Short mmCIF file of C-alpha atoms in Angstrom, two decimals:
data_model
loop_
_atom_site.label_atom_id
_atom_site.label_comp_id
_atom_site.label_asym_id
_atom_site.label_seq_id
_atom_site.Cartn_x
_atom_site.Cartn_y
_atom_site.Cartn_z
CA ASP A 1 145.17 83.20 52.58
CA ALA A 2 144.37 86.93 52.83
CA GLY A 3 142.74 87.14 49.41
CA ILE A 4 145.72 85.81 47.49
CA THR A 5 145.36 83.21 44.75
CA GLN A 6 148.36 81.56 43.15
CA SER A 7 148.04 79.60 39.92
CA PRO A 8 148.81 76.96 39.00
CA ARG A 9 149.24 75.20 42.36
CA HIS A 10 151.36 72.47 40.81
CA LYS A 11 153.31 72.38 37.55
CA VAL A 12 155.70 69.93 35.93
CA THR A 13 157.68 71.20 33.00
CA GLU A 14 160.77 70.35 30.97
CA THR A 15 164.15 72.08 30.99
CA GLY A 16 164.32 74.97 28.51
CA THR A 17 160.58 75.71 28.38
CA PRO A 18 159.09 79.02 29.50
CA VAL A 19 156.91 79.07 32.60
CA THR A 20 154.69 81.76 34.00
CA LEU A 21 153.25 81.75 37.52
CA ARG A 22 150.42 84.07 38.48
CA CYS A 23 149.59 85.77 41.72
CA HIS A 24 146.20 87.47 42.02
CA GLN A 25 145.11 89.53 45.05
CA THR A 26 141.78 90.98 46.06
CA GLU A 27 143.12 93.23 48.87
CA ASN A 28 144.23 96.20 46.70
CA HIS A 29 147.63 96.13 48.41
CA ARG A 30 150.37 98.14 46.82
CA TYR A 31 153.28 95.78 47.40
CA MET A 32 153.65 92.28 45.96
CA TYR A 33 156.51 89.82 46.28
CA TRP A 34 157.77 86.53 44.86
CA TYR A 35 159.74 84.16 47.06
CA ARG A 36 161.13 80.70 46.54
CA GLN A 37 161.47 78.16 49.31
CA ASP A 38 164.06 75.40 49.22
CA PRO A 39 165.29 72.98 51.91
CA GLY A 40 168.39 74.41 53.62
CA HIS A 41 167.80 77.91 52.26
CA GLY A 42 164.51 79.02 53.71
CA LEU A 43 162.45 81.67 51.93
CA ARG A 44 164.37 83.91 49.57
CA LEU A 45 163.09 86.96 47.76
CA ILE A 46 163.13 86.82 43.94
CA HIS A 47 161.48 90.08 42.86
CA TYR A 48 159.03 92.53 44.33
CA SER A 49 156.73 95.26 43.08
CA TYR A 50 155.85 98.57 44.77
CA GLY A 51 153.20 99.56 42.25
CA VAL A 52 151.89 99.01 38.75
CA LYS A 53 154.88 98.68 36.39
CA ASP A 54 157.29 99.32 39.36
CA THR A 55 159.42 96.35 40.18
CA ASP A 56 162.85 95.59 41.67
CA LYS A 57 165.17 92.66 42.11
CA GLY A 58 165.55 90.54 45.22
CA GLU A 59 168.26 88.24 46.44
CA VAL A 60 167.90 85.50 43.79
CA SER A 61 166.55 87.22 40.68
CA ASP A 62 168.81 85.66 38.00
CA GLY A 63 166.77 83.63 35.52
CA TYR A 64 163.44 85.25 36.51
CA SER A 65 161.47 88.21 35.26
CA VAL A 66 158.27 89.79 36.59
CA SER A 67 155.52 92.00 35.35
CA ARG A 68 152.71 93.92 36.94
CA SER A 69 150.23 95.60 34.59
CA LYS A 70 147.37 95.74 37.15
CA THR A 71 147.33 96.25 40.94
CA GLU A 72 145.85 92.85 41.47
CA ASP A 73 148.17 90.70 39.32
CA PHE A 74 151.85 89.96 39.64
CA LEU A 75 153.40 87.47 37.19
CA LEU A 76 156.65 85.58 37.60
CA THR A 77 158.26 84.24 34.39
CA LEU A 78 160.98 81.72 33.98
CA GLU A 79 162.15 82.42 30.43
CA SER A 80 163.93 79.08 30.08
CA ALA A 81 163.36 76.81 33.05
CA THR A 82 166.32 74.88 34.58
CA SER A 83 166.36 72.07 37.08
CA SER A 84 167.77 74.46 39.68
CA GLN A 85 164.51 76.34 39.56
CA THR A 86 162.62 73.38 40.90
CA SER A 87 161.14 74.84 44.09
CA VAL A 88 158.02 76.02 45.86
CA TYR A 89 157.12 79.56 44.89
CA PHE A 90 155.23 81.88 47.20
CA CYS A 91 153.57 85.17 46.48
CA ALA A 92 153.12 87.70 49.27
CA ILE A 93 151.39 91.06 49.59
CA SER A 94 151.61 94.03 51.93
CA GLU A 95 149.90 97.42 52.15
CA SER A 96 153.16 99.23 52.71
CA GLY A 97 156.86 98.53 52.65
CA TRP A 98 157.76 100.83 55.52
CA VAL A 99 157.83 100.30 59.25
CA GLY A 100 154.47 99.93 60.91
CA ALA A 101 151.59 97.52 60.95
CA LYS A 102 150.96 97.98 57.25
CA ASN A 103 154.27 96.35 56.27
CA ILE A 104 153.13 92.90 57.34
CA GLN A 105 153.48 90.48 54.44
CA TYR A 106 150.71 87.94 53.87
CA PHE A 107 151.42 84.84 51.82
CA GLY A 108 149.58 82.76 49.31
CA ALA A 109 149.34 78.99 49.34
CA GLY A 110 152.30 78.47 46.99
CA THR A 111 153.05 76.88 43.63
CA ARG A 112 155.09 73.65 43.52
CA LEU A 113 157.17 73.67 40.34
CA SER A 114 159.18 70.69 39.08
CA VAL A 115 161.57 71.18 36.15
CA LEU A 116 162.66 67.86 34.68
CA GLU B 1 174.61 91.57 55.13
CA ASP B 2 171.72 90.78 57.46
CA GLN B 3 171.71 87.27 58.96
CA VAL B 4 168.94 85.42 60.68
CA THR B 5 169.64 82.16 62.53
CA GLN B 6 166.97 80.02 64.13
CA SER B 7 167.54 77.31 66.72
CA PRO B 8 166.97 74.49 67.20
CA GLU B 9 166.33 73.22 63.70
CA ALA B 10 163.81 70.72 65.11
CA LEU B 11 162.14 70.33 68.50
CA ARG B 12 160.01 67.52 69.73
CA LEU B 13 157.91 68.07 72.90
CA GLN B 14 155.24 66.29 74.83
CA GLU B 15 151.86 67.89 75.05
CA GLY B 16 151.94 70.43 77.90
CA GLU B 17 155.73 70.68 77.93
CA SER B 18 156.62 74.40 77.57
CA SER B 19 159.70 75.55 75.69
CA SER B 20 161.18 78.39 73.63
CA LEU B 21 162.39 78.86 70.04
CA ASN B 22 165.26 81.21 69.33
CA CYS B 23 165.86 83.67 66.49
CA SER B 24 169.16 85.57 66.54
CA TYR B 25 169.84 88.29 64.03
CA THR B 26 172.41 90.76 62.90
CA VAL B 27 171.06 93.87 61.26
CA SER B 28 172.30 97.38 61.07
CA GLY B 29 168.96 98.95 61.87
CA LEU B 30 166.00 96.80 62.88
CA ARG B 31 162.86 97.81 61.04
CA GLY B 32 160.79 94.89 62.29
CA LEU B 33 161.06 91.24 63.34
CA PHE B 34 158.32 88.85 62.25
CA TRP B 35 157.17 85.45 63.32
CA TYR B 36 155.28 83.14 60.99
CA ARG B 37 153.80 79.66 61.29
CA GLN B 38 153.94 77.32 58.33
CA ASP B 39 151.99 74.07 58.04
CA PRO B 40 153.06 71.41 55.51
CA GLY B 41 151.95 72.25 51.98
CA LYS B 42 150.77 75.74 52.93
CA GLY B 43 152.03 79.27 52.91
CA PRO B 44 153.43 81.07 55.95
CA GLU B 45 150.82 82.46 58.29
CA PHE B 46 151.56 85.68 60.10
CA LEU B 47 151.77 85.51 63.92
CA PHE B 48 153.56 88.53 65.33
CA THR B 49 155.61 91.56 64.51
CA LEU B 50 158.00 93.24 66.99
CA TYR B 51 159.70 96.59 66.40
CA SER B 52 161.81 97.48 69.42
CA ALA B 53 163.81 95.79 72.18
CA GLY B 54 161.67 94.96 75.17
CA GLU B 55 158.50 94.55 73.16
CA GLU B 56 156.34 91.47 73.79
CA LYS B 57 153.28 90.11 71.99
CA GLU B 58 151.00 87.24 72.96
CA LYS B 59 148.50 85.06 71.18
CA GLU B 60 146.92 82.04 72.89
CA ARG B 61 149.80 79.73 73.95
CA LEU B 62 152.44 81.79 72.09
CA LYS B 63 154.44 84.75 73.32
CA ALA B 64 157.11 86.51 71.33
CA THR B 65 159.81 88.69 72.92
CA LEU B 66 162.55 90.82 71.44
CA THR B 67 166.02 91.94 72.56
CA LYS B 68 168.65 93.84 70.62
CA LYS B 69 170.16 90.63 69.25
CA GLU B 70 167.48 87.96 69.40
CA SER B 71 163.85 87.08 69.65
CA PHE B 72 162.23 84.22 71.47
CA LEU B 73 158.95 82.43 70.71
CA HIS B 74 157.74 80.96 73.99
CA ILE B 75 155.21 78.15 73.78
CA THR B 76 153.28 77.50 76.97
CA ALA B 77 151.54 74.13 77.52
CA PRO B 78 151.51 73.27 73.81
CA LYS B 79 148.96 71.08 72.11
CA PRO B 80 149.42 68.78 69.10
CA GLU B 81 147.80 71.39 66.85
CA ASP B 82 150.73 73.69 67.58
CA SER B 83 152.94 71.38 65.52
CA ALA B 84 154.29 73.34 62.58
CA THR B 85 157.42 75.04 61.29
CA TYR B 86 157.97 78.43 62.88
CA LEU B 87 159.73 81.05 60.74
CA CYS B 88 161.45 84.19 61.89
CA ALA B 89 162.19 87.10 59.55
CA VAL B 90 163.90 90.46 59.83
CA GLN B 91 162.99 93.47 57.77
CA GLU B 92 165.99 94.66 55.76
CA GLY B 93 165.56 98.01 54.15
CA ALA B 94 162.21 99.36 53.15
CA GLN B 95 160.55 96.19 51.86
CA LYS B 96 162.70 93.09 52.06
CA LEU B 97 162.34 90.35 54.61
CA VAL B 98 165.25 88.08 55.37
CA PHE B 99 164.07 84.71 56.69
CA GLY B 100 165.73 82.19 58.92
CA GLN B 101 165.51 78.52 58.02
CA GLY B 102 162.82 77.78 60.58
CA THR B 103 162.27 75.50 63.56
CA ARG B 104 160.19 72.40 62.98
CA LEU B 105 158.12 71.86 66.11
CA THR B 106 156.39 68.55 66.85
CA ILE B 107 154.06 68.19 69.82
CA ASN B 108 153.32 64.59 70.78
CA PRO B 109 149.99 63.81 72.52
#
C-alpha cells in the first residue's frame, strides 16, 4: 500500500463520541487526502492537505475536521460521530497535485468505522 | 460540476471472454483520467493514468484508451484473478479526483 498505514483498521463507536483516524506515510509525499466510500456513492473526498498545516475542504467535509502537524501524519476527526458517518475511510497520498505522473494518488488499506 | 459515470455496474464473464468497461465523463478541462482496481476489503490500486484523447496504456491483459468524452478499459482473455471492482476517476482542479461508482467484474473459471 505504497508506504501508507491507516489506524485503526476497524472501529465501532457510539453516536456522539469523538473519533480520530490516523494516516501515516513513509513516502514523504506533500499531498494527503481523506475519502469515504459508501455503496451507491463511490469514493468522495472529505478533506485534503497540500503541506504541513495546509488543508482544504472536499466534497463532503461537514462534520469532519483534519490536522497535519508533520509531513507523515494526517488525522481525520469526527467531533461527534453520527450514524451517517458509518463508512469505510481511505487515506491517499500523492507527490504533487498538478498534472503529470506525480499527481497519481496511492491509497491505504482503509478504516471501517461503524457508528451505533 | 464534473460527472463520472461507469457502465455496466456489474459484469460477469467466462475465463478467456474479452470485454470492455466504459467510463464517460463531463469535465471542463481534463487534467487526467485514472483507472484503479479495488479488491474486497482493500484500498484502490492504481492501474493507469491518461491525459489526452487518443492516448493508450497497456498492462498485461488490460488496455486503457481515452477519447474526449469517455475512456474504455479493455480486458483481453481475462482470468479469474482479474475479478475485482474497477474504478475510474477524473481529476478536477489541481488536486481533486472525482470517482465513478465502479464496475464489479467477475471472471468465472
